[in-house]
Coordinates of C-alpha atoms in Angstrom, one line a residue:
Chain A
M1088 CA -18.5 -40.1 21.3
A1089 CA -18.9 -36.5 20.4
E1090 CA -17.8 -35.1 17.1
T1091 CA -14.1 -34.2 16.7
I1092 CA -12.0 -32.2 14.4
T1093 CA -8.3 -32.6 13.5
I1094 CA -5.9 -29.8 14.3
E1095 CA -2.5 -29.7 12.7
V1096 CA -0.2 -27.7 14.9
A1097 CA 3.3 -26.5 13.8
R1098 CA 5.8 -27.8 16.4
Y1099 CA 9.3 -26.4 16.6
R1100 CA 11.6 -27.5 19.5
P1101 CA 15.0 -26.0 18.6
E1102 CA 16.8 -28.6 20.8
E1103 CA 15.1 -31.5 19.0
E1104 CA 14.4 -30.5 15.4
G1105 CA 15.9 -28.1 12.9
E1106 CA 12.7 -27.4 11.0
P1107 CA 9.1 -26.9 12.2
A1108 CA 6.9 -29.9 11.5
L1109 CA 3.1 -30.3 11.8
Q1110 CA 1.7 -32.5 14.5
S1111 CA -1.9 -33.7 14.4
Y1112 CA -4.3 -33.8 17.3
E1113 CA -8.0 -34.7 17.5
V1114 CA -10.0 -32.3 19.6
P1115 CA -13.8 -32.2 20.4
L1116 CA -15.7 -30.0 18.0
N1117 CA -17.7 -28.0 20.5
K1118 CA -19.6 -25.4 18.7
D1119 CA -18.7 -22.7 21.3
W1120 CA -15.0 -23.5 21.1
V1121 CA -12.4 -21.2 19.5
V1122 CA -9.0 -22.4 18.2
L1123 CA -7.4 -21.2 21.5
D1124 CA -9.8 -23.5 23.5
A1125 CA -8.6 -26.4 21.4
L1126 CA -5.0 -25.5 22.0
N1127 CA -5.6 -25.3 25.7
H1128 CA -7.4 -28.7 25.6
I1129 CA -4.3 -30.2 23.9
K1130 CA -2.0 -28.6 26.5
D1131 CA -4.1 -29.7 29.5
H1132 CA -5.1 -33.1 28.4
V1133 CA -3.1 -34.4 25.5
D1134 CA 0.4 -32.9 25.2
G1135 CA 1.7 -30.6 27.9
S1136 CA 4.8 -29.7 25.9
L1137 CA 2.9 -27.5 23.4
S1138 CA 3.9 -23.9 23.7
F1139 CA 1.8 -20.8 22.8
R1140 CA 1.0 -17.4 24.1
W1141 CA -2.4 -16.4 25.4
S1142 CA -4.0 -14.4 28.2
C1143 CA -7.4 -12.8 28.1
R1144 CA -9.4 -15.0 25.8
M1145 CA -11.5 -12.1 24.7
G1146 CA -9.7 -10.1 22.0
V1147 CA -8.2 -7.5 24.3
C1148 CA -4.7 -8.6 25.2
G1149 CA -3.4 -9.3 21.7
S1150 CA -1.3 -12.3 22.8
C1151 CA -2.9 -15.2 20.9
G1152 CA -2.3 -14.1 17.3
M1153 CA -1.4 -17.2 15.1
T1154 CA -1.7 -18.3 11.5
V1155 CA -4.9 -20.4 11.1
N1156 CA -5.2 -22.1 7.7
G1157 CA -2.8 -19.6 6.3
E1158 CA -4.5 -16.5 7.6
P1159 CA -3.3 -14.4 10.6
K1160 CA -6.0 -14.6 13.2
L1161 CA -6.7 -13.9 16.9
T1162 CA -7.2 -17.6 18.0
C1163 CA -9.5 -16.5 20.8
A1164 CA -11.9 -15.1 18.2
T1165 CA -11.7 -17.9 15.6
F1166 CA -14.3 -20.6 16.0
L1167 CA -13.5 -24.3 15.3
S1168 CA -16.9 -24.7 13.7
H1169 CA -16.0 -22.2 11.0
Y1170 CA -13.4 -24.7 9.7
A1171 CA -15.5 -27.9 10.1
P1172 CA -15.0 -30.6 9.0
G1173 CA -11.3 -29.6 9.1
P1174 CA -8.5 -30.2 9.4
I1175 CA -7.4 -26.9 10.8
R1176 CA -3.7 -25.9 10.4
V1177 CA -2.3 -23.7 13.2
E1178 CA 1.1 -22.1 12.7
P1179 CA 3.0 -19.2 14.3
L1180 CA 2.5 -15.7 13.0
K1181 CA 4.4 -15.2 9.7
N1182 CA 7.2 -12.7 9.2
F1183 CA 8.6 -13.2 12.7
P1184 CA 11.3 -15.6 13.9
V1185 CA 9.9 -18.6 15.8
V1186 CA 11.2 -19.2 19.3
R1187 CA 9.3 -22.4 19.9
D1188 CA 6.1 -24.1 18.6
L1189 CA 3.6 -21.2 18.2
V1190 CA 5.7 -18.6 20.1
I1191 CA 7.3 -15.9 18.0
E1192 CA 10.0 -13.4 18.9
M1193 CA 8.6 -9.9 19.1
T1194 CA 11.4 -7.7 20.3
D1195 CA 11.7 -6.2 16.9
F1196 CA 8.1 -5.0 17.0
L1197 CA 8.5 -3.7 20.6
E1198 CA 11.5 -1.6 19.6
K1199 CA 9.7 -0.2 16.6
L1200 CA 6.7 0.6 18.7
Q1201 CA 8.9 2.5 21.1
S1202 CA 10.7 4.4 18.3
V1203 CA 7.5 6.2 17.3
K1204 CA 6.8 7.5 20.9
P1205 CA 3.3 6.1 21.3
W1206 CA 2.5 8.3 24.3
I1207 CA 1.5 11.9 24.8
V1208 CA 4.4 14.2 24.2
R1209 CA 4.2 17.6 25.8
K1210 CA 6.5 20.6 25.4
D1211 CA 5.3 22.0 28.8
D1212 CA 6.4 18.9 30.7
P1213 CA 5.8 18.3 33.6
A1214 CA 2.0 18.3 33.2
P1215 CA 0.5 21.6 34.1
A1216 CA -0.7 22.1 37.7
K1217 CA -4.1 23.1 36.5
G1218 CA -5.1 19.4 36.2
E1219 CA -6.0 17.1 33.4
F1220 CA -6.0 18.0 29.7
L1221 CA -9.5 18.4 28.6
Q1222 CA -10.8 16.9 25.4
T1223 CA -14.2 17.0 23.7
P1224 CA -16.0 13.9 22.3
E1225 CA -15.3 15.3 18.8
Q1226 CA -11.6 15.5 19.5
L1227 CA -11.6 12.0 20.9
D1228 CA -13.4 10.8 17.8
E1229 CA -10.5 12.0 15.6
F1230 CA -8.2 9.3 16.8
K1231 CA -10.4 6.8 18.5
Q1232 CA -10.2 4.3 15.7
F1233 CA -6.4 4.1 15.8
S1234 CA -6.4 3.8 19.6
M1235 CA -8.2 0.4 19.4
C1236 CA -4.9 -1.3 18.5
I1237 CA -4.1 -4.1 20.8
N1238 CA -0.5 -4.8 19.5
C1239 CA -1.4 -8.3 18.4
M1240 CA 1.0 -8.0 15.4
I1241 CA -1.5 -9.6 13.0
C1242 CA -1.0 -6.7 10.6
Y1243 CA 2.8 -7.4 10.6
A1244 CA 2.1 -11.0 9.7
A1245 CA -0.1 -9.9 6.8
C1246 CA 2.3 -7.2 5.6
P1247 CA 4.5 -8.5 2.7
V1248 CA 6.6 -5.3 2.9
Y1249 CA 7.6 -6.2 6.5
G1250 CA 8.2 -9.8 5.5
L1251 CA 10.6 -8.6 2.7
D1252 CA 12.2 -5.8 4.6
P1253 CA 12.3 -6.2 8.4
Q1254 CA 13.6 -2.6 8.6
F1255 CA 10.2 -1.3 7.7
V1256 CA 8.5 0.2 10.8
G1257 CA 5.3 -1.5 10.0
P1258 CA 1.5 -1.0 10.2
A1259 CA 0.6 -1.0 13.9
A1260 CA 3.5 1.3 15.0
I1261 CA 2.6 3.9 12.3
A1262 CA -1.1 3.7 13.2
L1263 CA -0.3 4.3 16.8
A1264 CA 2.0 7.2 15.9
Q1265 CA -1.0 8.7 14.0
R1266 CA -3.2 8.0 17.0
Y1267 CA -1.1 10.3 19.1
N1268 CA -0.6 12.9 16.3
L1269 CA -4.3 13.2 16.0
D1270 CA -4.8 13.6 19.8
S1271 CA -5.5 17.2 20.7
R1272 CA -3.4 16.9 23.9
D1273 CA -0.3 15.8 22.0
Q1274 CA 2.5 18.0 20.8
G1275 CA 5.0 15.4 19.5
E1276 CA 4.0 15.3 15.8
Q1277 CA 7.2 16.7 14.5
E1278 CA 9.3 14.3 16.6
R1279 CA 7.5 11.3 15.2
L1280 CA 7.6 12.7 11.7
D1281 CA 11.4 12.9 12.0
V1282 CA 11.4 9.1 12.7
L1283 CA 8.8 8.1 10.2
S1284 CA 9.7 10.3 7.3
Q1285 CA 12.9 8.2 7.0
H1286 CA 13.1 5.7 4.2
E1287 CA 12.2 2.7 6.5
G1288 CA 9.3 4.7 8.0
I1289 CA 6.2 5.3 5.9
W1290 CA 7.9 5.3 2.5
G1291 CA 8.4 1.5 2.4
C1292 CA 4.6 1.0 2.4
T1293 CA 3.2 0.2 -1.0
F1294 CA -0.4 0.2 0.2
V1295 CA -1.1 -3.5 -0.2
G1296 CA -3.9 -2.9 2.3
E1297 CA -3.9 -6.3 3.9
C1298 CA -3.1 -4.9 7.3
T1299 CA -6.4 -3.2 7.3
E1300 CA -8.2 -6.3 6.0
V1301 CA -6.9 -8.6 8.7
C1302 CA -7.1 -6.2 11.7
P1303 CA -9.4 -7.7 14.4
K1304 CA -10.1 -4.3 15.8
N1305 CA -10.8 -2.3 12.6
V1306 CA -7.9 0.0 13.2
D1307 CA -7.1 0.7 9.5
P1308 CA -3.3 1.0 9.6
A1309 CA -3.2 1.3 5.8
G1310 CA -5.3 4.4 6.0
A1311 CA -3.1 5.8 8.8
I1312 CA 0.0 5.3 6.7
Q1313 CA -1.4 7.0 3.6
Q1314 CA -2.6 10.0 5.8
Y1315 CA 0.9 10.1 7.2
K1316 CA 2.4 10.2 3.7
L1317 CA 0.2 13.1 2.8
A1318 CA 1.2 14.9 6.0
A1319 CA 4.9 14.2 5.5
T1320 CA 4.7 15.5 1.9
K1321 CA 3.0 18.7 3.0
D1322 CA 5.7 19.1 5.6
W1323 CA 8.4 18.5 3.0
F1324 CA 7.1 21.1 0.6
K1325 CA 6.5 23.6 3.5
S1326 CA 10.1 23.3 4.7
F1327 CA 11.3 23.4 1.1
L1328 CA 9.4 26.5 0.2
M1329 CA 9.7 28.2 3.6
P1330 CA 12.9 26.9 5.2
W1331 CA 12.6 29.5 8.0
S1332 CA 9.3 27.9 9.3
K1333 CA 11.4 25.2 10.9
Q1334 CA 14.3 26.2 13.1
Chain B
M373 CA 17.0 17.8 12.1
A374 CA 16.5 14.4 10.4
K375 CA 18.2 13.6 7.1
R376 CA 16.3 15.1 4.2
S377 CA 14.7 12.4 2.2
N378 CA 13.5 13.0 -1.3
E379 CA 10.7 10.4 -0.9
P380 CA 8.0 13.1 -0.3
L381 CA 8.8 14.7 -3.7
L382 CA 8.8 11.3 -5.5
W383 CA 5.6 10.3 -3.7
A384 CA 3.9 13.6 -4.6
L385 CA 4.8 13.0 -8.3
F386 CA 3.6 9.4 -8.0
S387 CA 0.3 10.6 -6.6
G388 CA -0.2 13.4 -9.1
G389 CA 0.5 10.9 -11.9
G390 CA -1.9 8.4 -10.4
V391 CA -4.7 11.0 -10.5
A392 CA -3.8 12.2 -14.0
A393 CA -3.6 8.7 -15.4
A394 CA -6.9 7.6 -13.6
F395 CA -8.8 10.6 -15.1
L396 CA -7.4 10.6 -18.6
L397 CA -5.9 7.3 -19.7
P398 CA -9.0 5.1 -19.7
V399 CA -10.8 7.3 -22.2
L400 CA -7.7 8.0 -24.3
I401 CA -6.7 4.4 -24.6
F402 CA -10.3 3.4 -25.3
L403 CA -10.5 5.9 -28.2
Y404 CA -7.0 5.6 -29.7
G405 CA -6.4 2.0 -28.8
L406 CA -9.8 0.5 -29.6
A407 CA -12.6 2.8 -30.8
F408 CA -10.7 4.6 -33.6
P409 CA -8.6 1.6 -35.0
L410 CA -11.7 -0.7 -34.9
G411 CA -13.8 2.0 -36.7
W412 CA -16.4 2.3 -33.9
L413 CA -15.9 6.1 -33.9
Q414 CA -14.4 8.5 -36.5
P415 CA -11.0 9.8 -35.5
P416 CA -10.1 13.5 -35.9
D417 CA -7.8 14.0 -39.0
H418 CA -4.3 15.5 -39.0
E419 CA -5.6 19.1 -39.4
R420 CA -8.1 18.9 -36.6
T421 CA -5.7 17.1 -34.2
L422 CA -3.1 19.7 -34.9
E423 CA -5.6 22.4 -34.2
L424 CA -6.5 20.8 -30.9
V425 CA -3.0 20.1 -29.7
Q426 CA -1.8 23.6 -30.7
H427 CA -4.0 25.1 -28.1
P428 CA -1.8 26.2 -25.1
L429 CA -4.1 24.5 -22.6
T430 CA -4.0 21.2 -24.5
R431 CA -0.2 21.4 -24.6
L432 CA -0.1 22.0 -20.9
V433 CA -2.4 19.1 -20.1
L434 CA -0.5 16.7 -22.4
F435 CA 2.8 17.8 -20.9
L436 CA 1.6 17.3 -17.4
L437 CA 0.0 14.0 -18.3
C438 CA 3.3 12.7 -19.8
F439 CA 5.4 14.1 -17.0
L440 CA 3.3 12.9 -14.1
S441 CA 2.3 9.6 -15.6
L442 CA 5.9 8.7 -16.2
F443 CA 6.9 9.5 -12.7
H444 CA 3.9 7.5 -11.4
W445 CA 5.2 4.6 -13.4
A446 CA 8.8 5.1 -12.2
H447 CA 7.8 5.0 -8.5
R448 CA 5.4 2.1 -8.7
F449 CA 7.5 0.0 -11.0
R450 CA 10.5 0.6 -8.7
F451 CA 8.7 -0.8 -5.8
T452 CA 7.2 -3.7 -7.9
L453 CA 10.7 -4.7 -8.8
Y454 CA 11.9 -4.5 -5.1
D455 CA 8.9 -6.4 -3.7
G456 CA 7.9 -8.7 -6.5
L457 CA 11.3 -9.9 -7.4
Q458 CA 13.3 -9.2 -4.3
I459 CA 16.1 -7.5 -6.1
K460 CA 16.7 -4.6 -3.8
H461 CA 20.4 -5.1 -4.2
L462 CA 20.1 -3.8 -7.7
N463 CA 18.8 -0.5 -6.3
P464 CA 21.1 1.9 -8.3
A465 CA 20.3 0.2 -11.6
I466 CA 16.6 0.1 -10.9
N467 CA 16.5 3.8 -9.9
L468 CA 18.5 4.8 -13.0
F469 CA 16.2 2.8 -15.3
C470 CA 13.0 4.1 -13.7
Y471 CA 13.7 7.7 -13.0
G472 CA 16.1 8.0 -15.9
G473 CA 13.3 6.7 -18.2
A474 CA 10.8 9.1 -16.7
V475 CA 13.2 12.1 -17.1
T476 CA 13.9 11.1 -20.8
G477 CA 10.2 10.7 -21.6
T478 CA 9.4 14.0 -20.0
V479 CA 12.1 15.8 -21.9
A480 CA 10.9 14.2 -25.1
A481 CA 7.3 15.3 -24.4
A482 CA 8.5 18.9 -23.6
Y483 CA 10.5 19.0 -26.8
L484 CA 7.7 17.6 -29.0
L485 CA 5.0 19.8 -27.6
W486 CA 7.2 22.9 -27.6
T487 CA 8.4 22.6 -31.2
L488 CA 5.0 21.7 -32.6
P489 CA 4.3 23.9 -35.7
Chain C
M1478 CA 16.9 0.9 13.3
K1479 CA 19.1 -0.1 16.3
P1480 CA 21.2 -3.3 16.2
P1481 CA 19.5 -6.3 17.8
V1482 CA 19.5 -6.2 21.6
A1483 CA 22.4 -8.0 23.3
Y1484 CA 20.6 -10.9 24.9
R1485 CA 19.6 -12.3 21.6
Q1486 CA 23.0 -14.0 21.1
Y1487 CA 22.3 -16.2 24.2
H1488 CA 18.9 -17.2 22.9
P1489 CA 18.3 -20.7 21.5
K1490 CA 18.2 -20.7 17.7
W1491 CA 15.2 -19.3 16.2
H1492 CA 13.5 -20.5 13.0
R1493 CA 13.2 -18.0 10.3
T1494 CA 11.2 -18.5 7.1
R1495 CA 12.3 -16.7 4.0
V1496 CA 9.6 -15.0 2.0
S1497 CA 9.2 -16.8 -1.3
T1498 CA 9.9 -14.8 -4.4
F1499 CA 6.4 -15.6 -5.6
W1500 CA 4.7 -14.6 -2.4
W1501 CA 2.2 -12.5 -4.4
S1502 CA 0.9 -15.5 -6.4
R1503 CA -0.2 -17.4 -3.2
K1504 CA -3.2 -15.3 -2.3
W1505 CA -5.8 -13.4 -4.4
S1506 CA -5.5 -10.2 -2.5
Y1507 CA -1.7 -10.1 -3.0
L1508 CA -2.1 -11.0 -6.6
K1509 CA -4.6 -8.2 -7.0
F1510 CA -2.1 -5.8 -5.5
M1511 CA 0.6 -7.0 -7.9
L1512 CA -1.7 -6.5 -10.9
R1513 CA -2.6 -3.0 -9.6
E1514 CA 1.1 -2.2 -9.4
L1515 CA 1.8 -3.6 -12.9
S1516 CA -0.9 -1.2 -14.3
S1517 CA 1.8 1.4 -14.1
V1518 CA 3.6 -0.4 -17.0
F1519 CA 0.6 0.2 -19.2
V1520 CA 0.4 3.8 -18.1
A1521 CA 4.0 4.3 -19.3
F1522 CA 3.2 2.3 -22.5
Y1523 CA 0.4 4.8 -23.3
V1524 CA 2.8 7.7 -22.8
V1525 CA 5.1 6.1 -25.3
I1526 CA 2.2 5.9 -27.8
L1527 CA 1.3 9.5 -27.1
L1528 CA 4.9 10.6 -27.8
L1529 CA 4.9 8.7 -31.1
Q1530 CA 1.6 10.3 -32.0
L1531 CA 3.0 13.8 -31.3
H1532 CA 6.0 12.9 -33.4
A1533 CA 3.8 11.8 -36.3
L1534 CA 1.7 14.9 -35.9
R1535 CA 4.8 17.0 -36.5
G1536 CA 5.6 15.0 -39.6
G1537 CA 2.6 16.1 -41.5
P1538 CA -0.7 14.5 -42.8
D1539 CA 1.0 11.5 -44.4
A1540 CA 3.1 10.6 -41.3
Y1541 CA 0.0 11.0 -39.2
Q1542 CA -2.0 8.7 -41.4
G1543 CA 0.8 6.2 -41.1
F1544 CA 0.5 6.4 -37.3
Q1545 CA -3.2 5.8 -37.5
D1546 CA -2.7 2.8 -39.8
W1547 CA -0.1 1.5 -37.4
L1548 CA -2.6 1.6 -34.6
R1549 CA -4.8 -0.8 -36.6
N1550 CA -2.2 -3.6 -36.3
P1551 CA -4.1 -6.4 -34.7
L1552 CA -1.3 -7.1 -32.2
L1553 CA -1.4 -3.5 -31.1
V1554 CA -5.2 -3.5 -30.8
I1555 CA -5.0 -6.6 -28.5
L1556 CA -2.2 -4.9 -26.5
N1557 CA -4.3 -1.7 -26.2
G1558 CA -7.3 -3.8 -25.1
I1559 CA -5.2 -5.3 -22.3
S1560 CA -3.8 -1.9 -21.6
F1561 CA -7.4 -0.4 -21.3
L1562 CA -8.4 -3.1 -18.8
F1563 CA -5.3 -2.3 -16.7
V1564 CA -5.8 1.5 -16.6
L1565 CA -9.4 0.9 -15.8
F1566 CA -8.4 -1.2 -12.9
H1567 CA -5.9 1.5 -11.9
A1568 CA -8.5 4.2 -12.1
V1569 CA -11.1 2.3 -10.0
T1570 CA -8.6 1.2 -7.3
W1571 CA -7.1 4.7 -7.2
F1572 CA -10.5 6.4 -6.7
N1573 CA -11.5 3.8 -4.1
L1574 CA -8.3 4.3 -2.1
T1575 CA -8.5 8.1 -2.0
P1576 CA -10.8 8.2 1.0
K1577 CA -8.2 6.2 2.9
A1578 CA -5.5 8.8 2.4
M1579 CA -7.8 11.7 3.0
A1580 CA -9.9 11.5 6.1
V1581 CA -12.4 14.2 5.3
R1582 CA -14.3 15.5 8.3
L1583 CA -17.4 17.5 8.3
R1584 CA -18.8 19.0 11.5
G1585 CA -16.6 16.7 13.6
K1586 CA -17.7 13.5 11.9
R1587 CA -15.7 11.6 9.4
L1588 CA -17.4 11.4 6.0
P1589 CA -18.2 7.8 4.9
D1590 CA -15.7 6.5 2.3
V1591 CA -18.4 6.3 -0.4
L1592 CA -19.1 10.0 -0.2
V1593 CA -15.4 10.9 -0.5
A1594 CA -15.0 8.6 -3.5
A1595 CA -18.2 9.6 -5.3
P1596 CA -17.0 13.0 -6.5
N1597 CA -14.0 11.3 -8.1
Y1598 CA -16.3 9.2 -10.2
V1599 CA -18.5 12.1 -11.2
A1600 CA -15.5 14.1 -12.3
W1601 CA -14.1 11.1 -14.1
L1602 CA -17.3 10.8 -16.2
A1603 CA -17.3 14.5 -16.9
V1604 CA -13.6 14.5 -18.0
S1605 CA -14.1 11.4 -20.2
A1606 CA -17.2 12.9 -21.8
L1607 CA -15.3 16.1 -22.6
V1608 CA -12.4 14.2 -24.2
V1609 CA -14.8 12.1 -26.3
F1610 CA -16.7 15.3 -27.3
L1611 CA -13.5 17.1 -28.3
L1612 CA -12.0 14.2 -30.3
T1613 CA -15.2 13.2 -32.2
R1614 CA -16.7 16.6 -32.9
Q1615 CA -16.1 17.0 -36.7
G1616 CA -14.9 20.3 -38.1

């Protein structure tokens, strides 16, 4: 018999139990298996009632974020062997309501994401007949890091400010706002600033910095937020000293 | 236009204070808190200190140091109380304590530096 | 933020975990954050000492001597020792975080964080040396 490892999975079936409880499973400790493989093994061969989200298995879709031994992780990029001899505790992402087992409710995040207009805003809409907007590699480089975000919400799970105050817009949404602000083709900076310069926008952030630490795509949301604060402060002083500059 | 928030001003003061405190406090606390009292170094006497502080530039630096450092404290401490103790409902009291304290200290610093012989 | 979307009320009950009051004690990086934030208390503490010093300075040589003697109180020395460690921690974290807030670009490339933080440290050393020079130069 091959080597195995114990996985403790948080189960929550609202029609059966009032509180989530851990359930243990033994899974093969294959050295090329990630936590997501183990969950799929359980679902396919041991207990079909286990619920969790996943899709691409390769760190692109951002669906499989969970809490592994207390840390928010993409389970498709977290190897079992890293935690050997175990046990491994798998729980849903923190700071979100749990719908069932490992599935969290993310409407709040999606609404916040939308509120910062993460798309190219143009004043000359519809797009000019001349064709596409051109951009140099240098201009692309300005925002490329922030565009790597896959909306996996791992930064929200790591952010104590979001956990304490769900009104806070949160790391990924602000990083994505900054991604479009820094895009040479975009003209929506002021619109986004009007949303984010509110109290629940950037000002709630106390720069814990964990969002940047846990990001699987090296997006650096903490940096984006600080840059945003600086920009908002400049904007504030500008409109304070020169009220006529803004209509 | 969106509601005007005063957060940018408070954040600017917080940041300014962070810079001022980072540059000056370690050396000042090392000298006045440790090196002088423990006799590692000889402190300047009353006459020499007065001479130093009377210089307009010193007065300005000390005033800015007090003013910005206090607002740095007020901002950070306010959020520490919010997050660390989860007492956001005491908001008005916390704000009064933090920013009121900062204003009081700043006024005291201005008065002391202005009226120095 | 908008009120919750309407379909939520038909949803089965969710489980919500409340963040513990001592969330910051559970993890080293959170604790480090809390200590960094608490350094501000020592920043304010020093300002209070500075104000007392200015007050003593106005009171004449005797009052000033009294202030200097007061600083020799062992309790105060210990407190100042702790205070020194905290402001040192503040300074280092502050300088290291500056590159995050300012993405400095040179010829289209973002400068590495180390290069943005380094001038801070050089300036810090220079300022500290100047203060030591001014305060220990006799006569």
